[in-house]
Amino acid sequence: MEIRDRNLAQAGIDKINWVTAYMPVLATLEKELKEEGIFNGKRIAMSIHLEAKTARLALLLKNAGAKVAVTGCNPLSTQDDICAGLVELGLEVNAWYNATPSEYERHLINTLSIKPDVIIDDGGDLVILLHGKYKNLAENLIGGCEETTTGIQRLCARDDEGCLDFPMLAVNNAKCKHLFDNRYGTGQSSFDGIIRTTNLIVAGKNVVIAGFGWCGKGIAMRAKGLGAKVIVTEIDPVKAIEAVMEGFEVMTMDDASKIGDIFITVTGCCDVVVDRHFAQMKDGAILCNAGHFDSEINLVQLKKLSISTAKRRHNIVGYKLPSGNTVNVLAEGRLVNLAAADGHPAEIMDMSFAIQALSLRHMLLEGPKMSKKVYEIPNEIDEKVASLKLSTLGIDVDKLSEEQSKYIKSF
Ligand code: NAI
């Protein structure tokens, strides 16, 4: 057990109780899974952004009978009060805010040392350890679930090479995950992070969004709603046309970097903003990232190019360029919605983590029969989560009559 400060427990429990009230789907599932008993005595290792909604998922799994060990998946998204609250509530926690690379790795290893039956990974760091020096910690492992786009890309690369040692479910690809979490969740929470960190207006500014995937679409939608002039950069011509049809300007980063006021990268790729871009940015430009890794804005090049750096405010570092202009980087280029805010809204994570809980259940039941591959989430899980969400919102939808069913199958 390694956390920063047990005295923060009550603050963490307050945060967890707050989001619990807005996560009714998880409450329903907790009851069902507890009665069913499938999680009884099972060991689960989780590496995921350690904030209140994640804590709620960990508690659900514990209340359903599992032994749960948790750690973060990014040193700047871990909240120390949540860690303390979880320890108070009986979970095994190894994580703290701003862990050094060696501390971060030690926390992952400590988490895996329970020799899990199943894992939840976010970005792929647990999977990497379980395929390297710590293979022995996978001796009981049936398989696991991966939360995000980048983690799935890493898993698929491993799968393509035929060197994945256990089955993994691509939770991100479930409709009830990426259509809501990546789009509406990242859309709202990225601006939550930017606005609370900078205290500046978005309206009237040129907001450059690199990547028009599920997250980029959500960020662009919210930027427009806040009154920004939205500029999109892309490498995929189809996505670029989609952005054009939404009424956004599409251009290269070489052009956008001259006119942007706020830059948000969300591509899952590296070196999206590099030295030739920094060099021509306006004075006061704001740079942040919402993609999984901090490799989208090349901070090594920015540091090299700068004459000086200065902390401007909490979570903002200003880099003075040879041109005399200063560009400001938020949260060290780590996911701005988690490192500089509290992540996605609770109602969104109610769905994402319902998918996680049901996917883990699926892995416990079906994993022993599955091949060592990446699997999509069964459609029934998506349908169950969507139906539960609708019913908690008090919304009914129409059902096909027998005649209608026959009609649509008759072509
Ligand atoms: P996606 O695959 O739907 O979209 C990524 C887009 O970026 C694609 O359209 C791709 O063509 C484009 N792209 C790739 N390289 C580019 C480059 N060099 N320049 C411009 N565009 C480029 O992926 P999604 O789901 O939108 O996720 C993006 C990233 O955000 C991933 O790293 C993912 O793990 C992460 N993510 C972050 C969340 C958060 O809470 N901040 C939530 C969910 C995902």
PDB file of N, CA, C and O and ligand atoms in Angstrom, residues 148-151 153 172 177 181-182 186 210-216 233-236 239 266-270 272 290-293 296 335 337-338 344, ligand 1:
ATOM      1  N   THR A 148      -9.157   2.667 -23.347  1.00  0.00           N
ATOM      2  CA  THR A 148      -9.048   3.799 -24.278  1.00  0.00           C
ATOM      3  C   THR A 148      -8.486   3.444 -25.652  1.00  0.00           C
ATOM      4  O   THR A 148      -7.882   2.393 -25.856  1.00  0.00           O
ATOM      5  N   THR A 149      -8.705   4.384 -26.601  1.00  0.00           N
ATOM      6  CA  THR A 149      -8.308   4.205 -28.006  1.00  0.00           C
ATOM      7  C   THR A 149      -6.825   3.846 -28.132  1.00  0.00           C
ATOM      8  O   THR A 149      -6.458   2.882 -28.823  1.00  0.00           O
ATOM      9  N   THR A 150      -5.973   4.624 -27.458  1.00  0.00           N
ATOM     10  CA  THR A 150      -4.526   4.383 -27.572  1.00  0.00           C
ATOM     11  C   THR A 150      -4.154   3.004 -27.048  1.00  0.00           C
ATOM     12  O   THR A 150      -3.347   2.294 -27.658  1.00  0.00           O
ATOM     13  N   GLY A 151      -4.753   2.581 -25.935  1.00  0.00           N
ATOM     14  CA  GLY A 151      -4.470   1.259 -25.379  1.00  0.00           C
ATOM     15  C   GLY A 151      -4.866   0.168 -26.360  1.00  0.00           C
ATOM     16  O   GLY A 151      -4.150  -0.836 -26.526  1.00  0.00           O
ATOM     17  N   GLN A 153      -5.024   0.474 -29.623  1.00  0.00           N
ATOM     18  CA  GLN A 153      -4.057   0.472 -30.738  1.00  0.00           C
ATOM     19  C   GLN A 153      -2.815  -0.335 -30.353  1.00  0.00           C
ATOM     20  O   GLN A 153      -2.287  -1.121 -31.141  1.00  0.00           O
ATOM     21  N   ASN A 172     -13.272   0.480 -25.178  1.00  0.00           N
ATOM     22  CA  ASN A 172     -13.449   1.762 -25.868  1.00  0.00           C
ATOM     23  C   ASN A 172     -14.356   1.643 -27.093  1.00  0.00           C
ATOM     24  O   ASN A 172     -15.063   2.585 -27.441  1.00  0.00           O
ATOM     25  N   LYS A 177     -19.566   3.409 -24.933  1.00  0.00           N
ATOM     26  CA  LYS A 177     -18.349   4.050 -24.425  1.00  0.00           C
ATOM     27  C   LYS A 177     -17.990   5.209 -25.351  1.00  0.00           C
ATOM     28  O   LYS A 177     -18.247   6.363 -25.043  1.00  0.00           O
ATOM     29  N   ASP A 181     -18.551   8.883 -24.023  1.00  0.00           N
ATOM     30  CA  ASP A 181     -17.366   9.238 -23.227  1.00  0.00           C
ATOM     31  C   ASP A 181     -16.385  10.073 -24.057  1.00  0.00           C
ATOM     32  O   ASP A 181     -16.067  11.215 -23.715  1.00  0.00           O
ATOM     33  N   ASN A 182     -15.931   9.504 -25.191  1.00  0.00           N
ATOM     34  CA  ASN A 182     -14.924  10.209 -25.988  1.00  0.00           C
ATOM     35  C   ASN A 182     -15.501  11.520 -26.533  1.00  0.00           C
ATOM     36  O   ASN A 182     -14.826  12.544 -26.542  1.00  0.00           O
ATOM     37  N   THR A 186     -15.179  14.003 -23.272  1.00  0.00           N
ATOM     38  CA  THR A 186     -13.951  14.767 -23.535  1.00  0.00           C
ATOM     39  C   THR A 186     -14.289  16.183 -23.976  1.00  0.00           C
ATOM     40  O   THR A 186     -13.584  17.137 -23.639  1.00  0.00           O
ATOM     41  N   ALA A 210      -6.515  19.493 -33.045  1.00  0.00           N
ATOM     42  CA  ALA A 210      -5.770  18.539 -33.873  1.00  0.00           C
ATOM     43  C   ALA A 210      -6.374  17.165 -33.666  1.00  0.00           C
ATOM     44  O   ALA A 210      -6.325  16.618 -32.568  1.00  0.00           O
ATOM     45  N   GLY A 211      -6.983  16.621 -34.723  1.00  0.00           N
ATOM     46  CA  GLY A 211      -7.633  15.306 -34.652  1.00  0.00           C
ATOM     47  C   GLY A 211      -9.136  15.486 -34.566  1.00  0.00           C
ATOM     48  O   GLY A 211      -9.641  16.112 -33.636  1.00  0.00           O
ATOM     49  N   PHE A 212      -9.844  14.925 -35.563  1.00  0.00           N
ATOM     50  CA  PHE A 212     -11.310  15.029 -35.583  1.00  0.00           C
ATOM     51  C   PHE A 212     -11.898  13.629 -35.470  1.00  0.00           C
ATOM     52  O   PHE A 212     -12.760  13.215 -36.219  1.00  0.00           O
ATOM     53  N   GLY A 213     -11.356  12.859 -34.503  1.00  0.00           N
ATOM     54  CA  GLY A 213     -11.935  11.545 -34.184  1.00  0.00           C
ATOM     55  C   GLY A 213     -13.071  11.752 -33.204  1.00  0.00           C
ATOM     56  O   GLY A 213     -13.650  12.837 -33.122  1.00  0.00           O
ATOM     57  N   TRP A 214     -13.383  10.721 -32.401  1.00  0.00           N
ATOM     58  CA  TRP A 214     -14.520  10.839 -31.479  1.00  0.00           C
ATOM     59  C   TRP A 214     -14.299  11.947 -30.461  1.00  0.00           C
ATOM     60  O   TRP A 214     -15.210  12.731 -30.183  1.00  0.00           O
ATOM     61  N   CYS A 215     -13.088  12.006 -29.906  1.00  0.00           N
ATOM     62  CA  CYS A 215     -12.819  13.067 -28.917  1.00  0.00           C
ATOM     63  C   CYS A 215     -12.791  14.435 -29.598  1.00  0.00           C
ATOM     64  O   CYS A 215     -13.399  15.397 -29.095  1.00  0.00           O
ATOM     65  N   GLY A 216     -12.100  14.507 -30.730  1.00  0.00           N
ATOM     66  CA  GLY A 216     -11.977  15.792 -31.431  1.00  0.00           C
ATOM     67  C   GLY A 216     -13.334  16.354 -31.831  1.00  0.00           C
ATOM     68  O   GLY A 216     -13.572  17.570 -31.738  1.00  0.00           O
ATOM     69  N   THR A 233      -7.290  20.366 -37.601  1.00  0.00           N
ATOM     70  CA  THR A 233      -6.214  19.782 -38.417  1.00  0.00           C
ATOM     71  C   THR A 233      -6.402  18.273 -38.398  1.00  0.00           C
ATOM     72  O   THR A 233      -6.822  17.712 -37.389  1.00  0.00           O
ATOM     73  N   GLU A 234      -6.150  17.626 -39.504  1.00  0.00           N
ATOM     74  CA  GLU A 234      -6.375  16.180 -39.645  1.00  0.00           C
ATOM     75  C   GLU A 234      -5.355  15.577 -40.595  1.00  0.00           C
ATOM     76  O   GLU A 234      -4.698  16.302 -41.345  1.00  0.00           O
ATOM     77  N   ILE A 235      -5.238  14.257 -40.558  1.00  0.00           N
ATOM     78  CA  ILE A 235      -4.432  13.563 -41.573  1.00  0.00           C
ATOM     79  C   ILE A 235      -5.321  12.658 -42.426  1.00  0.00           C
ATOM     80  O   ILE A 235      -4.916  12.199 -43.470  1.00  0.00           O
ATOM     81  N   ASP A 236      -6.560  12.428 -41.937  1.00  0.00           N
ATOM     82  CA  ASP A 236      -7.485  11.532 -42.635  1.00  0.00           C
ATOM     83  C   ASP A 236      -8.437  12.390 -43.474  1.00  0.00           C
ATOM     84  O   ASP A 236      -9.192  13.204 -42.938  1.00  0.00           O
ATOM     85  N   LYS A 239     -12.201  12.341 -42.411  1.00  0.00           N
ATOM     86  CA  LYS A 239     -12.476  13.117 -41.185  1.00  0.00           C
ATOM     87  C   LYS A 239     -12.397  14.614 -41.494  1.00  0.00           C
ATOM     88  O   LYS A 239     -13.162  15.411 -40.956  1.00  0.00           O
ATOM     89  N   VAL A 266      -5.579  16.001 -29.839  1.00  0.00           N
ATOM     90  CA  VAL A 266      -6.325  14.816 -29.383  1.00  0.00           C
ATOM     91  C   VAL A 266      -6.322  13.764 -30.484  1.00  0.00           C
ATOM     92  O   VAL A 266      -7.348  13.351 -30.987  1.00  0.00           O
ATOM     93  N   THR A 267      -5.088  13.358 -30.849  1.00  0.00           N
ATOM     94  CA  THR A 267      -4.917  12.480 -32.007  1.00  0.00           C
ATOM     95  C   THR A 267      -4.503  11.060 -31.638  1.00  0.00           C
ATOM     96  O   THR A 267      -4.683  10.146 -32.431  1.00  0.00           O
ATOM     97  N   GLY A 268      -3.857  10.886 -30.486  1.00  0.00           N
ATOM     98  CA  GLY A 268      -3.250   9.591 -30.164  1.00  0.00           C
ATOM     99  C   GLY A 268      -1.922   9.413 -30.897  1.00  0.00           C
ATOM    100  O   GLY A 268      -1.319   8.346 -30.850  1.00  0.00           O
ATOM    101  N   CYS A 269      -1.458  10.472 -31.577  1.00  0.00           N
ATOM    102  CA  CYS A 269      -0.212  10.414 -32.361  1.00  0.00           C
ATOM    103  C   CYS A 269       0.849  11.277 -31.651  1.00  0.00           C
ATOM    104  O   CYS A 269       0.524  12.031 -30.742  1.00  0.00           O
ATOM    105  N   CYS A 270       2.103  11.143 -32.086  1.00  0.00           N
ATOM    106  CA  CYS A 270       3.150  11.969 -31.456  1.00  0.00           C
ATOM    107  C   CYS A 270       3.507  13.149 -32.370  1.00  0.00           C
ATOM    108  O   CYS A 270       3.159  13.161 -33.547  1.00  0.00           O
ATOM    109  N   VAL A 272       2.595  16.227 -32.909  1.00  0.00           N
ATOM    110  CA  VAL A 272       1.551  16.922 -33.668  1.00  0.00           C
ATOM    111  C   VAL A 272       1.875  18.419 -33.701  1.00  0.00           C
ATOM    112  O   VAL A 272       1.658  19.102 -34.697  1.00  0.00           O
ATOM    113  N   ALA A 290      -5.412  16.545 -25.039  1.00  0.00           N
ATOM    114  CA  ALA A 290      -6.421  15.673 -24.422  1.00  0.00           C
ATOM    115  C   ALA A 290      -6.224  14.219 -24.848  1.00  0.00           C
ATOM    116  O   ALA A 290      -7.000  13.354 -24.467  1.00  0.00           O
ATOM    117  N   GLY A 291      -5.177  13.947 -25.636  1.00  0.00           N
ATOM    118  CA  GLY A 291      -4.874  12.575 -26.036  1.00  0.00           C
ATOM    119  C   GLY A 291      -4.220  11.817 -24.890  1.00  0.00           C
ATOM    120  O   GLY A 291      -3.773  12.426 -23.910  1.00  0.00           O
ATOM    121  N   HIS A 292      -4.129  10.506 -25.006  1.00  0.00           N
ATOM    122  CA  HIS A 292      -3.715   9.684 -23.857  1.00  0.00           C
ATOM    123  C   HIS A 292      -2.293   9.985 -23.375  1.00  0.00           C
ATOM    124  O   HIS A 292      -2.046  10.093 -22.177  1.00  0.00           O
ATOM    125  N   PHE A 293      -1.355  10.107 -24.311  1.00  0.00           N
ATOM    126  CA  PHE A 293       0.040  10.332 -23.894  1.00  0.00           C
ATOM    127  C   PHE A 293       0.442  11.789 -24.062  1.00  0.00           C
ATOM    128  O   PHE A 293      -0.132  12.517 -24.876  1.00  0.00           O
ATOM    129  N   GLU A 296       2.039  14.432 -27.740  1.00  0.00           N
ATOM    130  CA  GLU A 296       1.436  15.118 -28.891  1.00  0.00           C
ATOM    131  C   GLU A 296       2.038  16.517 -29.093  1.00  0.00           C
ATOM    132  O   GLU A 296       2.233  16.967 -30.208  1.00  0.00           O
ATOM    133  N   LEU A 335      -3.162  14.889 -20.313  1.00  0.00           N
ATOM    134  CA  LEU A 335      -4.597  15.075 -20.597  1.00  0.00           C
ATOM    135  C   LEU A 335      -5.180  16.196 -19.731  1.00  0.00           C
ATOM    136  O   LEU A 335      -5.294  16.055 -18.515  1.00  0.00           O
ATOM    137  N   ASN A 337      -8.108  17.385 -19.341  1.00  0.00           N
ATOM    138  CA  ASN A 337      -9.387  17.193 -18.640  1.00  0.00           C
ATOM    139  C   ASN A 337      -9.217  16.383 -17.358  1.00  0.00           C
ATOM    140  O   ASN A 337     -10.072  16.432 -16.479  1.00  0.00           O
ATOM    141  N   LEU A 338      -8.111  15.664 -17.248  1.00  0.00           N
ATOM    142  CA  LEU A 338      -7.874  14.862 -16.043  1.00  0.00           C
ATOM    143  C   LEU A 338      -6.763  15.451 -15.177  1.00  0.00           C
ATOM    144  O   LEU A 338      -6.841  15.405 -13.954  1.00  0.00           O
ATOM    145  N   HIS A 344     -14.225  13.258 -16.934  1.00  0.00           N
ATOM    146  CA  HIS A 344     -15.567  13.330 -17.523  1.00  0.00           C
ATOM    147  C   HIS A 344     -16.651  13.467 -16.455  1.00  0.00           C
ATOM    148  O   HIS A 344     -16.486  13.012 -15.320  1.00  0.00           O
TER     149      HIS A 344
HETATM  150  P1  NAI B   1      -9.856   8.470 -32.960  1.00  0.00           P
HETATM  151  O1  NAI B   1      -9.039   7.402 -33.567  1.00  0.00           O
HETATM  152  O2  NAI B   1     -11.344   8.429 -33.070  1.00  0.00           O
HETATM  153  O3  NAI B   1      -9.384   9.920 -33.500  1.00  0.00           O
HETATM  154  C1  NAI B   1      -8.062  10.334 -33.635  1.00  0.00           C
HETATM  155  C2  NAI B   1      -8.029  11.253 -34.868  1.00  0.00           C
HETATM  156  O4  NAI B   1      -6.755  11.904 -34.937  1.00  0.00           O
HETATM  157  C3  NAI B   1      -8.231  10.491 -36.179  1.00  0.00           C
HETATM  158  O5  NAI B   1      -9.262  11.097 -36.919  1.00  0.00           O
HETATM  159  C4  NAI B   1      -6.862  10.621 -36.866  1.00  0.00           C
HETATM  160  O6  NAI B   1      -6.974  10.671 -38.280  1.00  0.00           O
HETATM  161  C5  NAI B   1      -6.351  11.927 -36.305  1.00  0.00           C
HETATM  162  N1  NAI B   1      -4.886  12.070 -36.344  1.00  0.00           N
HETATM  163  C6  NAI B   1      -3.962  11.106 -36.114  1.00  0.00           C
HETATM  164  N2  NAI B   1      -2.723  11.642 -36.203  1.00  0.00           N
HETATM  165  C7  NAI B   1      -2.889  12.957 -36.493  1.00  0.00           C
HETATM  166  C8  NAI B   1      -1.993  14.036 -36.702  1.00  0.00           C
HETATM  167  N3  NAI B   1      -0.670  13.863 -36.640  1.00  0.00           N
HETATM  168  N4  NAI B   1      -2.497  15.262 -36.969  1.00  0.00           N
HETATM  169  C9  NAI B   1      -3.842  15.468 -37.040  1.00  0.00           C
HETATM  170  N5  NAI B   1      -4.747  14.464 -36.847  1.00  0.00           N
HETATM  171  C10 NAI B   1      -4.272  13.229 -36.581  1.00  0.00           C
HETATM  172  O7  NAI B   1      -9.417   8.500 -31.416  1.00  0.00           O
HETATM  173  P2  NAI B   1     -10.210   9.162 -30.180  1.00  0.00           P
HETATM  174  O8  NAI B   1     -11.110   8.159 -29.579  1.00  0.00           O
HETATM  175  O9  NAI B   1     -10.712  10.480 -30.588  1.00  0.00           O
HETATM  176  O10 NAI B   1      -8.986   9.306 -29.147  1.00  0.00           O
HETATM  177  C11 NAI B   1      -7.925  10.214 -29.374  1.00  0.00           C
HETATM  178  C12 NAI B   1      -6.949  10.167 -28.190  1.00  0.00           C
HETATM  179  O11 NAI B   1      -7.634  10.583 -26.999  1.00  0.00           O
HETATM  180  C13 NAI B   1      -6.415   8.783 -27.863  1.00  0.00           C
HETATM  181  O12 NAI B   1      -5.103   8.913 -27.372  1.00  0.00           O
HETATM  182  C14 NAI B   1      -7.334   8.297 -26.756  1.00  0.00           C
HETATM  183  O13 NAI B   1      -6.755   7.268 -25.984  1.00  0.00           O
HETATM  184  C15 NAI B   1      -7.542   9.574 -25.990  1.00  0.00           C
HETATM  185  N6  NAI B   1      -8.744   9.681 -25.173  1.00  0.00           N
HETATM  186  C16 NAI B   1      -8.713  10.651 -24.209  1.00  0.00           C
HETATM  187  C17 NAI B   1      -9.787  10.839 -23.380  1.00  0.00           C
HETATM  188  C18 NAI B   1      -9.711  11.875 -22.332  1.00  0.00           C
HETATM  189  O14 NAI B   1     -10.438  11.758 -21.338  1.00  0.00           O
HETATM  190  N7  NAI B   1      -8.917  12.894 -22.498  1.00  0.00           N
HETATM  191  C19 NAI B   1     -11.010  10.024 -23.502  1.00  0.00           C
HETATM  192  C20 NAI B   1     -10.971   9.073 -24.585  1.00  0.00           C
HETATM  193  C21 NAI B   1      -9.873   8.922 -25.387  1.00  0.00           C
END
